[in-house]
Amino acid sequence: MNDSVLTPVIAIDGPSASGKGTVAARVAQALGFHYLDSGALYRLTALAALRAGVAMDDEARVATLARQLPACFDAGEILLDGEPVTEAIRTEECSVGSSRVAALPAVRAALLDRQRAYRQKPGLVADGRDMGSVVFPDALLKVYLTATAEERANRRHKQLIEKGMSANISTLLQDLQERDARDAARSVAPLQKSADAELLDTTQLSIEQAVQAVLDWYQVRLAAL
Ligand code: CDP
């Protein structure tokens, strides 16, 4: 049996604020699988660049930062150089920065092995933009999770307000659309639904319904082995 069956991966890709992080984490929990939030690695890289005063388009220096990222994920907390940055990487400045550094091929290459190292038994749920297309092309299940831009802006707004952060819906919508456009237009690993991915439009779905849809597809894949 090959690794795609022995250490199965569920790849969940999609645009900003589509809810893939929440769904992926819950699917991982339901199956007892590991979970990779690949966007956090791009966000950490952007934060490291901001803190080091490195320009977001300085490909060689940003890639060096990405390769050496002193980051760790510890019981829901994300640490950079030992300092908790779970909130700091979610600011709009880091969101915009992450999609800029993510467009640089050397940065994506620098993060590749690190992402693949998360593939461990009994399995992995990974969310991002290129989990199914580049990082885990042999994933047992690939899902493209999306929702309308308006619904995504509403969700991100609610999320920020709940965290006590200030937010403006029209600015968020504009940022989301710009980020989606940059993610879709870049030459390496652009955001797009691959032909072998299941489409999950969550505009009208609750989190529980979205999680169940992924679990159902996964059972179908397992049954077909
Ligand atoms: O939370 P949200 O969906 O807005 O973003 P994220 O998943 O945390 O990712 C932040 C940024 O990293 C995205 O806008 C992408 O540009 C980039 N990214 C990527 O290029 N490839 C991935 N696998 C994950 C994120």
Short mmCIF file of C-alpha atoms in Angstrom, two decimals, residues 34-167:
data_model
loop_
_atom_site.label_atom_id
_atom_site.label_comp_id
_atom_site.label_asym_id
_atom_site.label_seq_id
_atom_site.Cartn_x
_atom_site.Cartn_y
_atom_site.Cartn_z
CA HIS A 34 -3.22 16.08 12.47
CA TYR A 35 -4.04 19.54 11.14
CA LEU A 36 -1.95 21.90 9.03
CA ASP A 37 -2.95 25.56 8.69
CA SER A 38 -0.61 26.36 5.80
CA GLY A 39 -1.80 29.98 5.62
CA ALA A 40 -0.32 30.51 9.10
CA LEU A 41 3.14 29.75 7.68
CA TYR A 42 2.73 32.50 5.05
CA ARG A 43 1.36 34.84 7.71
CA LEU A 44 4.32 34.05 10.02
CA THR A 45 6.71 34.72 7.15
CA ALA A 46 5.06 38.12 6.54
CA LEU A 47 5.24 38.96 10.24
CA ALA A 48 8.90 37.93 10.43
CA ALA A 49 9.63 40.17 7.42
CA LEU A 50 7.75 43.11 8.96
CA ARG A 51 9.66 42.72 12.20
CA ALA A 52 13.02 42.36 10.48
CA GLY A 53 12.35 45.38 8.27
CA VAL A 54 12.63 43.22 5.14
CA ALA A 55 10.58 44.44 2.15
CA MET A 56 7.76 42.03 1.16
CA ASP A 57 9.08 41.86 -2.41
CA ASP A 58 12.71 41.12 -1.47
CA GLU A 59 12.39 37.49 -2.62
CA ALA A 60 15.78 36.18 -1.52
CA ARG A 61 15.66 37.67 1.97
CA VAL A 62 12.00 36.75 2.57
CA ALA A 63 12.73 33.18 1.41
CA THR A 64 15.62 32.95 3.88
CA LEU A 65 13.29 34.10 6.66
CA ALA A 66 10.70 31.49 5.57
CA ARG A 67 13.27 28.69 5.54
CA GLN A 68 14.52 29.57 9.03
CA LEU A 69 11.16 30.53 10.52
CA PRO A 70 11.55 29.98 14.31
CA ALA A 71 7.86 29.11 14.58
CA CYS A 72 5.99 26.48 16.52
CA PHE A 73 2.35 25.48 16.96
CA ASP A 74 1.65 24.67 20.58
CA ALA A 75 -1.83 23.63 21.78
CA GLY A 76 -3.69 26.17 19.66
CA GLU A 77 -1.11 28.90 20.25
CA ILE A 78 1.26 30.01 17.47
CA LEU A 79 4.72 31.12 18.58
CA LEU A 80 7.37 33.06 16.66
CA ASP A 81 10.73 33.08 18.40
CA GLY A 82 8.96 31.87 21.53
CA GLU A 83 6.52 34.80 21.49
CA PRO A 84 2.75 34.20 21.11
CA VAL A 85 1.63 35.70 17.77
CA THR A 86 -1.73 33.96 17.21
CA GLU A 87 -3.51 37.33 17.10
CA ALA A 88 -0.66 39.32 15.55
CA ILE A 89 -0.62 37.20 12.38
CA ARG A 90 -4.36 37.83 11.78
CA THR A 91 -4.14 41.62 11.40
CA GLU A 92 -5.00 43.02 7.95
CA GLU A 93 -1.36 44.13 7.60
CA CYS A 94 -0.23 40.50 7.95
CA SER A 95 -3.07 39.25 5.72
CA VAL A 96 -2.01 41.55 2.90
CA GLY A 97 1.69 40.81 3.54
CA SER A 98 1.07 37.05 3.52
CA SER A 99 -0.52 37.10 0.09
CA ARG A 100 2.37 39.22 -1.22
CA VAL A 101 5.09 36.90 0.10
CA ALA A 102 3.03 33.90 -1.05
CA ALA A 103 3.38 35.09 -4.65
CA LEU A 104 7.17 34.65 -4.51
CA PRO A 105 8.30 31.25 -5.90
CA ALA A 106 11.38 31.03 -3.63
CA VAL A 107 9.20 31.55 -0.55
CA ARG A 108 6.79 28.79 -1.61
CA ALA A 109 9.71 26.46 -2.25
CA ALA A 110 11.21 27.30 1.17
CA LEU A 111 7.98 26.24 2.91
CA LEU A 112 7.35 23.04 0.95
CA ASP A 113 9.25 20.47 3.06
CA ARG A 114 8.00 22.03 6.25
CA GLN A 115 4.41 21.52 5.11
CA ARG A 116 5.00 17.95 3.95
CA ALA A 117 6.52 17.07 7.33
CA TYR A 118 3.04 17.43 8.85
CA ARG A 119 1.95 14.29 7.05
CA GLN A 120 2.04 11.81 9.90
CA LYS A 121 -0.07 8.87 10.98
CA PRO A 122 -2.97 8.42 11.35
CA GLY A 123 -3.54 11.17 8.75
CA LEU A 124 -3.60 14.87 8.01
CA VAL A 125 -6.14 17.53 7.18
CA ALA A 126 -4.40 20.45 5.46
CA ASP A 127 -5.96 23.75 4.47
CA GLY A 128 -4.67 26.44 2.14
CA ARG A 129 -4.57 27.33 -1.54
CA ASP A 130 -2.38 24.62 -3.08
CA MET A 131 -2.71 21.67 -0.70
CA GLY A 132 -4.28 19.45 -3.36
CA SER A 133 -2.45 20.83 -6.39
CA VAL A 134 1.17 21.16 -5.19
CA VAL A 135 1.88 20.11 -1.62
CA PHE A 136 -0.15 16.88 -1.40
CA PRO A 137 -1.10 15.99 -5.00
CA ASP A 138 -1.84 12.40 -3.88
CA ALA A 139 -4.37 13.49 -1.23
CA LEU A 140 -7.11 10.91 -0.81
CA LEU A 141 -9.74 13.65 -0.81
CA LYS A 142 -9.47 17.17 -2.25
CA VAL A 143 -12.10 19.78 -1.46
CA TYR A 144 -12.45 23.28 -2.87
CA LEU A 145 -14.34 25.18 -0.20
CA THR A 146 -15.81 28.55 -1.08
CA ALA A 147 -18.61 31.05 -0.46
CA THR A 148 -19.65 34.34 -2.07
CA ALA A 149 -17.30 37.28 -1.44
CA GLU A 150 -20.05 39.12 0.49
CA GLU A 151 -20.66 36.16 2.79
CA ARG A 152 -16.91 35.75 3.35
CA ALA A 153 -16.52 39.46 4.22
CA ASN A 154 -19.42 39.12 6.69
CA ARG A 155 -17.80 36.10 8.33
CA ARG A 156 -14.41 37.79 8.62
CA HIS A 157 -16.10 40.89 10.06
CA LYS A 158 -17.91 38.85 12.70
CA GLN A 159 -14.70 37.00 13.55
CA LEU A 160 -12.72 40.23 14.06
CA ILE A 161 -15.47 41.91 16.10
CA GLU A 162 -15.71 38.83 18.34
CA LYS A 163 -11.98 39.14 18.97
CA GLY A 164 -12.46 42.77 19.96
CA MET A 165 -10.64 44.01 16.85
CA SER A 166 -12.00 46.89 14.76
CA ALA A 167 -13.24 46.12 11.26
#
